[in-house]
Amino acid sequence: MPKNYETNGAIRRRDMLRRRYLPDSAGMAPTPQEVSPLTRYVTDGIPQRPPLGATVADGLKFAEGASNRMVMSLYPAPSKPAIEELAEAWDLHPTIVEDLLHGQQRPKLDRYEDIIFIAIRSARYIDSREEVDFSEFHILMKPQAIAILCQDHQWIDGTSASSFSDPAQVDVRIKRLLADAELLSSGPRAVAYRLVDAIVDGFAPVLRGIAIDQEQIERQVFSGDAAVAERIYNLSQEIIDMQHTTSSVTEVVQRLNKDFIRSGMSEELRAYLDDVADHLTRDNTRVAEYRESLSQILNVNATLVAQRQNEDMKKISGWAAIIFAPTLVSSIYGMNFDIMPELHWAFGYPLALLAMISFTILLYWIFKRSKWM
């Protein structure tokens, strides 16, 4: 874990919040470079590239030409013109268009006549920064068409949109996820299931990373490190964000399952989606446990800090009393009075010194025995 965590934690957190929740002036995340949508015409589960110059409307015409066809589009870095073309061809509801243009949506599933709109977030754990990086995806489904938009210009595993600039060099993980004949032959809902399944599978490594951080924080708490409080706070924010994500995705999966039942999807595919729901249930339980455990760690840390402060106050009070004893004796005999018998006694000065030393030793012994020193 990074050594300078306690010095740059506040800056890191501020930048993270800005990156997650604040769109730029145009309402969309900045595009690193222009990346064309990747479109495939699918017949009987076999994908093929569309004709050169084919538009979104052409893809819909192809899919509607036969019941065994589907058009599938992936937008690695959706631009405003690309979204506007998609909206016009699909005749999207203005609310969907606004969500696509501005992003920053809470995971949800909405239905507009024959179009289903899904907003969902994936999560990756960045160990070097001890933070959870979220990516937003939008999924549009029609009976024979599906479009996937990467709102943060990266894939589920963090692959940048720039790697999609050449369709021939599309990452092998994308092919494994979507280029499956049996999957594609089942239609857009099967593709949506596979994407949701991959996103939910990505939650497990995130929770493992959080668990490791929490174990390290527990050791740091008992070591007396003063910087642990900030680290506890930052991790608690990550856990809260993760809890919001898993609970919201759970709602999406539940609504998607109802849609599968309504549309008559196969029992096998519904069983797979139920398995995804089971994984989410476990993830929600783990996140809740981590949050509760971190709250307990915070309470323990506050108790230990108060205990250390109490020990410090004991030492300060003890030394103050030790210093006060000789100061009291010296101040009495430092007063300018003539009638003080001890001043004219030959043993007065040595006796005063002896009294100061004796009081000092006695008080030190008492405080040491009481474990105040």
XYZ file of C-alpha atoms in Angstrom:
373
model
C 0.000 0.000 0.000
C 1.260 3.547 -0.683
C 3.509 5.083 1.954
C 2.338 8.658 1.359
C -1.310 7.803 1.877
C -1.765 10.090 4.846
C -0.230 13.087 3.072
C -2.195 12.950 -0.163
C -5.412 11.320 1.054
C -7.476 14.503 1.066
C -6.290 15.488 -2.412
C -6.932 12.001 -3.725
C -10.429 11.984 -2.283
C -11.286 15.387 -3.742
C -10.050 14.366 -7.195
C -11.937 11.089 -6.964
C -15.215 12.845 -6.167
C -14.673 15.262 -9.018
C -13.974 12.406 -11.406
C -16.994 10.379 -10.316
C -19.744 12.895 -9.989
C -18.983 16.093 -11.882
C -19.498 16.116 -15.660
C -17.719 18.711 -17.746
C -19.380 21.787 -19.162
C -20.801 19.874 -22.119
C -22.441 17.378 -19.796
C -20.383 14.414 -21.008
C -17.046 12.974 -19.971
C -14.131 14.110 -22.145
C -13.368 11.773 -25.039
C -9.671 10.804 -25.209
C -9.947 10.308 -28.961
C -12.663 9.645 -31.510
C -13.572 5.941 -31.401
C -16.162 4.664 -33.835
C -18.930 2.382 -32.579
C -18.340 -1.331 -33.105
C -21.361 -2.873 -34.821
C -22.053 -6.484 -35.721
C -24.901 -7.946 -37.719
C -25.852 -11.275 -36.175
C -27.609 -14.108 -38.021
C -28.297 -17.376 -36.164
C -25.731 -16.354 -33.561
C -22.970 -15.697 -36.118
C -21.700 -12.082 -36.065
C -20.396 -10.312 -39.136
C -19.232 -6.819 -39.888
C -21.780 -4.465 -41.429
C -21.337 -3.092 -44.944
C -19.031 -0.110 -45.221
C -20.880 3.098 -44.444
C -23.855 1.371 -42.814
C -25.815 3.573 -40.417
C -27.681 2.782 -37.212
C -30.945 2.827 -39.159
C -29.491 0.333 -41.651
C -28.673 -1.987 -38.762
C -32.252 -1.900 -37.501
C -33.569 -2.646 -40.994
C -31.243 -5.644 -41.199
C -32.392 -6.992 -37.812
C -36.068 -6.530 -38.628
C -35.669 -8.426 -41.902
C -35.837 -11.855 -40.229
C -36.575 -13.299 -36.790
C -33.142 -14.955 -36.539
C -31.286 -11.656 -36.846
C -29.965 -9.126 -34.374
C -27.831 -6.012 -34.569
C -25.376 -5.374 -31.760
C -23.464 -2.109 -31.240
C -20.773 -1.181 -28.744
C -19.937 2.487 -28.159
C -16.517 2.552 -26.396
C -16.562 6.365 -26.194
C -20.024 7.632 -27.138
C -19.918 11.113 -28.642
C -22.830 13.514 -28.845
C -23.311 13.047 -32.629
C -23.248 9.251 -32.220
C -25.856 9.398 -29.449
C -28.047 11.726 -31.495
C -27.882 9.343 -34.478
C -28.756 6.422 -32.201
C -31.636 8.360 -30.645
C -33.099 9.261 -34.032
C -32.834 5.739 -35.461
C -34.251 4.077 -32.345
C -36.840 6.844 -31.780
C -35.706 7.136 -28.166
C -37.726 8.883 -25.488
C -36.295 12.343 -24.608
C -35.648 11.166 -21.047
C -33.389 8.377 -22.317
C -31.559 10.778 -24.611
C -30.914 13.129 -21.704
C -29.564 10.258 -19.594
C -27.303 9.115 -22.434
C -25.922 12.607 -22.993
C -25.294 13.513 -19.362
C -24.526 10.186 -17.698
C -23.945 10.056 -13.933
C -27.013 7.855 -13.514
C -27.866 5.657 -10.572
C -28.151 1.980 -11.643
C -31.701 1.458 -12.866
C -33.891 -0.297 -15.436
C -36.622 1.633 -17.234
C -39.026 0.501 -19.942
C -40.311 2.797 -22.685
C -42.774 0.826 -24.851
C -40.607 -1.794 -26.632
C -37.296 -0.248 -25.506
C -35.530 -1.184 -22.272
C -32.936 1.202 -20.853
C -30.452 -0.060 -18.259
C -27.923 2.073 -16.398
C -25.399 0.025 -14.471
C -21.993 0.511 -12.847
C -18.993 -1.785 -12.753
C -16.295 -1.589 -10.081
C -12.530 -2.175 -10.062
C -10.188 -2.028 -7.100
C -7.055 0.092 -7.644
C -4.584 -1.244 -5.087
C -1.934 1.431 -5.685
C -4.408 4.171 -4.715
C -6.541 2.129 -2.309
C -9.708 3.184 -4.079
C -12.619 1.680 -5.965
C -12.966 2.923 -9.532
C -16.507 2.851 -10.918
C -17.456 2.826 -14.596
C -20.925 3.559 -15.917
C -22.567 1.598 -18.720
C -25.833 2.205 -20.517
C -27.652 -0.644 -22.275
C -30.445 -0.144 -24.789
C -32.525 -3.128 -25.898
C -35.163 -3.638 -28.552
C -36.630 -6.994 -29.607
C -33.809 -7.582 -32.124
C -31.218 -4.954 -31.275
C -28.918 -4.009 -28.428
C -26.562 -1.075 -27.910
C -23.973 -0.834 -25.139
C -22.509 2.580 -24.288
C -19.381 2.934 -22.140
C -20.076 6.283 -20.496
C -16.639 6.506 -18.840
C -14.795 5.445 -21.996
C -13.477 2.201 -20.580
C -14.523 -1.433 -20.462
C -15.448 -3.459 -17.380
C -11.833 -4.455 -16.726
C -10.538 -0.910 -17.204
C -9.501 -1.283 -20.847
C -9.368 2.206 -22.337
C -11.602 3.227 -25.229
C -8.492 3.928 -27.294
C -7.880 0.166 -27.566
C -11.117 -0.097 -29.570
C -10.029 2.311 -32.292
C -9.270 -0.596 -34.648
C -12.072 -3.201 -34.718
C -9.574 -5.859 -35.819
C -7.641 -5.354 -32.581
C -10.609 -5.561 -30.195
C -9.503 -7.092 -26.929
C -9.934 -10.862 -26.663
C -11.883 -10.447 -23.422
C -14.583 -8.540 -25.295
C -14.804 -11.347 -27.825
C -15.161 -13.904 -25.067
C -17.907 -11.878 -23.475
C -20.045 -11.138 -26.517
C -18.920 -13.263 -29.484
C -20.654 -16.476 -28.385
C -22.910 -18.079 -31.004
C -25.254 -19.690 -28.482
C -25.474 -16.454 -26.530
C -26.072 -14.246 -29.549
C -28.709 -16.585 -30.961
C -30.744 -16.060 -27.765
C -31.224 -12.374 -28.525
C -30.480 -9.019 -26.882
C -31.605 -10.065 -23.401
C -29.020 -12.845 -23.323
C -26.302 -10.333 -24.239
C -27.541 -8.000 -21.493
C -27.435 -10.894 -19.021
C -23.830 -11.691 -19.971
C -22.783 -8.079 -19.482
C -24.513 -7.841 -16.079
C -22.955 -11.167 -15.068
C -19.459 -9.908 -15.952
C -20.041 -6.709 -13.970
C -21.231 -8.623 -10.897
C -18.272 -11.025 -11.159
C -16.025 -7.962 -10.964
C -17.367 -7.093 -7.510
C -15.598 -10.052 -5.840
C -12.011 -8.752 -6.404
C -13.127 -5.340 -5.147
C -14.456 -6.825 -1.913
C -11.229 -8.810 -1.464
C -9.224 -5.602 -1.811
C -11.440 -3.852 0.727
C -11.052 -6.787 3.133
C -7.251 -6.599 2.866
C -7.305 -2.846 3.522
C -9.526 -3.390 6.530
C -7.143 -5.969 8.006
C -4.234 -3.565 7.539
C -6.200 -0.781 9.206
C -6.911 -3.014 12.203
C -3.174 -3.563 12.690
C -2.490 0.134 12.132
C -5.043 1.102 14.796
C -3.256 -0.877 17.505
C 0.153 0.393 16.395
C -0.835 3.923 17.443
C -0.444 5.479 13.972
C -2.118 8.899 14.040
C -2.858 8.782 10.284
C -5.181 5.797 10.604
C -8.276 7.966 11.228
C -8.086 9.468 7.738
C -7.528 6.047 6.241
C -10.589 4.696 8.067
C -12.677 7.582 6.735
C -11.527 7.088 3.140
C -12.177 3.351 3.247
C -15.613 3.938 4.763
C -16.477 6.190 1.804
C -15.371 3.471 -0.613
C -17.530 0.932 1.223
C -20.545 3.264 1.169
C -20.133 3.813 -2.578
C -19.789 0.065 -3.077
C -22.886 -0.596 -0.984
C -24.906 1.860 -3.058
C -23.698 0.158 -6.235
C -24.422 -3.429 -5.181
C -27.854 -2.585 -3.798
C -28.783 -0.645 -6.947
C -27.534 -3.400 -9.252
C -29.615 -5.857 -7.212
C -32.715 -3.833 -8.088
C -31.692 -3.882 -11.763
C -31.283 -7.675 -11.732
C -34.655 -8.128 -10.038
C -36.395 -6.003 -12.665
C -34.473 -7.751 -15.442
C -35.630 -11.102 -14.080
C -39.258 -9.924 -14.211
C -38.694 -8.840 -17.807
C -37.251 -12.273 -18.633
C -40.398 -13.906 -17.257
C -42.661 -11.486 -19.138
C -40.808 -11.998 -22.435
C -40.744 -15.802 -22.110
C -36.977 -16.279 -21.906
C -35.731 -19.833 -21.447
C -35.627 -21.431 -18.007
C -31.882 -21.944 -18.402
C -31.174 -18.255 -18.945
C -33.459 -17.308 -16.066
C -31.588 -19.772 -13.854
C -28.318 -18.076 -14.808
C -29.791 -14.709 -13.896
C -30.963 -16.136 -10.554
C -27.358 -17.182 -9.933
C -26.263 -13.589 -10.552
C -28.873 -12.468 -8.021
C -27.453 -14.950 -5.487
C -23.964 -13.525 -5.991
C -25.318 -10.034 -5.424
C -27.027 -11.141 -2.221
C -23.698 -12.417 -0.896
C -21.957 -9.235 -2.018
C -24.542 -7.073 -0.266
C -24.087 -9.091 2.914
C -20.300 -8.771 2.773
C -20.428 -5.026 2.138
C -22.796 -4.553 5.081
C -20.463 -6.610 7.290
C -17.443 -4.559 6.181
C -19.276 -1.326 6.931
C -20.304 -2.520 10.395
C -16.812 -3.829 11.107
C -15.219 -0.560 10.001
C -17.599 1.343 12.274
C -16.423 -0.818 15.169
C -12.796 -0.193 14.202
C -13.482 3.552 14.235
C -14.955 3.266 17.748
C -11.977 1.223 18.933
C -9.601 3.788 17.452
C -11.440 6.619 19.242
C -11.221 4.665 22.509
C -7.503 4.029 22.063
C -6.870 7.684 21.235
C -8.754 8.758 24.360
C -6.810 6.211 26.398
C -3.474 7.486 25.076
C -4.538 11.059 25.794
C -5.469 10.029 29.333
C -2.044 8.456 29.809
C -0.414 11.639 28.563
C -2.492 13.732 30.952
C -1.432 11.498 33.844
C 2.225 12.051 33.025
C 1.764 15.791 32.613
C -0.123 16.021 35.907
C 2.497 13.910 37.693
C 5.412 16.021 36.506
C 3.490 19.192 37.335
C 3.002 17.951 40.924
C 6.675 16.967 41.213
C 7.790 20.393 40.032
C 5.244 22.110 42.264
C 6.631 20.600 45.526
C 10.152 22.176 45.441
C 8.667 25.327 43.925
C 6.370 25.667 46.943
C 9.238 25.307 49.444
C 11.511 27.701 47.587
C 8.758 30.286 47.174
C 8.021 30.280 50.915
C 11.623 30.914 51.869
C 12.061 33.339 49.016
C 9.687 35.842 50.611
C 11.320 38.998 51.974
C 10.400 38.639 55.655
C 12.948 39.169 58.414
C 11.151 37.194 61.083
C 11.599 33.687 59.746
C 13.503 31.581 62.264
C 14.879 29.191 59.658
C 16.637 32.004 57.814
C 18.991 32.584 60.732
C 19.462 28.914 61.535
C 22.675 27.291 60.387
C 20.844 24.204 59.086
C 17.938 26.105 57.504
C 19.320 26.135 53.961
C 20.407 22.462 53.874
C 17.094 21.460 55.433
C 15.128 23.373 52.769
C 17.132 21.646 50.025
C 16.574 18.288 51.701
C 12.834 18.956 51.935
C 12.624 19.840 48.242
C 14.579 16.744 47.202
C 12.587 14.503 49.535
C 9.230 15.766 48.276
C 10.392 15.288 44.694
C 11.572 11.712 45.270
C 8.465 10.819 47.284
C 6.047 12.114 44.662
C 7.968 10.424 41.844
C 7.837 7.107 43.740
C 4.101 7.467 44.381
C 3.308 8.294 40.748
C 5.583 5.551 39.458
C 3.903 3.004 41.711
C 0.493 4.190 40.504
C 1.734 3.859 36.881
C 1.296 7.535 36.192
C 4.892 7.868 35.059
